[in-house]
Coordinates of C-alpha atoms in Angstrom, one line a residue:
L1 CA 1.5 -46.8 -120.8
G2 CA 4.9 -45.3 -120.4
F3 CA 6.3 -45.8 -123.9
G4 CA 8.0 -42.8 -125.3
T5 CA 7.5 -43.7 -129.0
P6 CA 5.6 -46.3 -131.0
T7 CA 8.9 -48.1 -131.7
E8 CA 9.4 -48.5 -127.9
F9 CA 6.0 -50.0 -127.6
V10 CA 6.6 -52.5 -130.4
D11 CA 10.0 -53.4 -129.1
A12 CA 8.6 -54.1 -125.7
Q13 CA 6.2 -56.8 -127.1
Y14 CA 9.0 -59.4 -127.6
D15 CA 7.2 -62.3 -125.9
E16 CA 3.9 -63.3 -124.5
A17 CA 4.6 -62.3 -120.9
S18 CA 5.6 -58.8 -122.1
Q19 CA 2.4 -58.5 -124.1
V20 CA 0.3 -59.6 -121.1
R21 CA 2.1 -57.0 -118.9
T22 CA 1.4 -54.2 -121.5
F23 CA -2.2 -55.3 -121.8
A24 CA -2.6 -55.3 -118.0
G25 CA -1.2 -51.8 -117.9
F26 CA -3.7 -50.8 -120.5
L27 CA -6.5 -52.3 -118.4
T28 CA -5.4 -50.4 -115.4
K29 CA -5.2 -47.1 -117.3
V30 CA -8.6 -47.6 -118.9
G31 CA -10.5 -48.3 -115.7
K32 CA -13.7 -49.5 -117.3
L33 CA -12.2 -52.6 -118.8
G34 CA -11.2 -54.4 -115.6
P35 CA -14.8 -54.5 -114.2
A36 CA -16.3 -55.3 -117.6
L37 CA -13.9 -58.2 -118.0
A38 CA -14.7 -59.4 -114.5
K39 CA -18.5 -59.3 -115.3
R40 CA -17.9 -60.9 -118.7
D41 CA -19.6 -57.9 -120.2
W42 CA -18.2 -58.5 -123.7
F43 CA -20.0 -55.5 -125.3
A44 CA -18.5 -53.1 -122.8
V45 CA -15.1 -54.6 -123.3
A46 CA -15.4 -54.4 -127.1
S47 CA -16.8 -50.9 -127.2
T48 CA -14.2 -49.6 -124.7
Y49 CA -11.3 -51.3 -126.4
N50 CA -12.2 -50.9 -130.1
G51 CA -15.0 -48.3 -130.2
V52 CA -18.7 -48.8 -130.8
G53 CA -18.5 -49.3 -134.6
K54 CA -18.2 -53.1 -134.5
A55 CA -18.7 -53.7 -130.8
T56 CA -21.6 -56.1 -131.3
E57 CA -19.5 -58.2 -133.7
Y58 CA -16.4 -58.1 -131.5
A59 CA -18.5 -58.9 -128.4
A60 CA -19.8 -62.0 -130.0
Q61 CA -16.2 -63.0 -130.9
L62 CA -15.0 -62.4 -127.4
A63 CA -17.9 -64.5 -125.9
Q64 CA -17.2 -67.3 -128.3
A65 CA -13.4 -67.3 -127.5
Y66 CA -14.1 -67.2 -123.8
T67 CA -16.5 -70.2 -124.1
K68 CA -13.9 -72.1 -126.0
G69 CA -11.3 -71.1 -123.4

């Protein structure tokens, strides 16, 4: 994502807009997430972003958050 150190990453997250830009950069770098989000494939999003360990649980949480939107 272009950060030289973990501290640079943390320092760059100073406001919501910066956090969104960083996350958008992550989505671009991890190509599977963009299409999965567009299709609302919450399992694919959760397993790609967090790993498969709790993907089912996270997918349910994402779906619920999206529905509440």
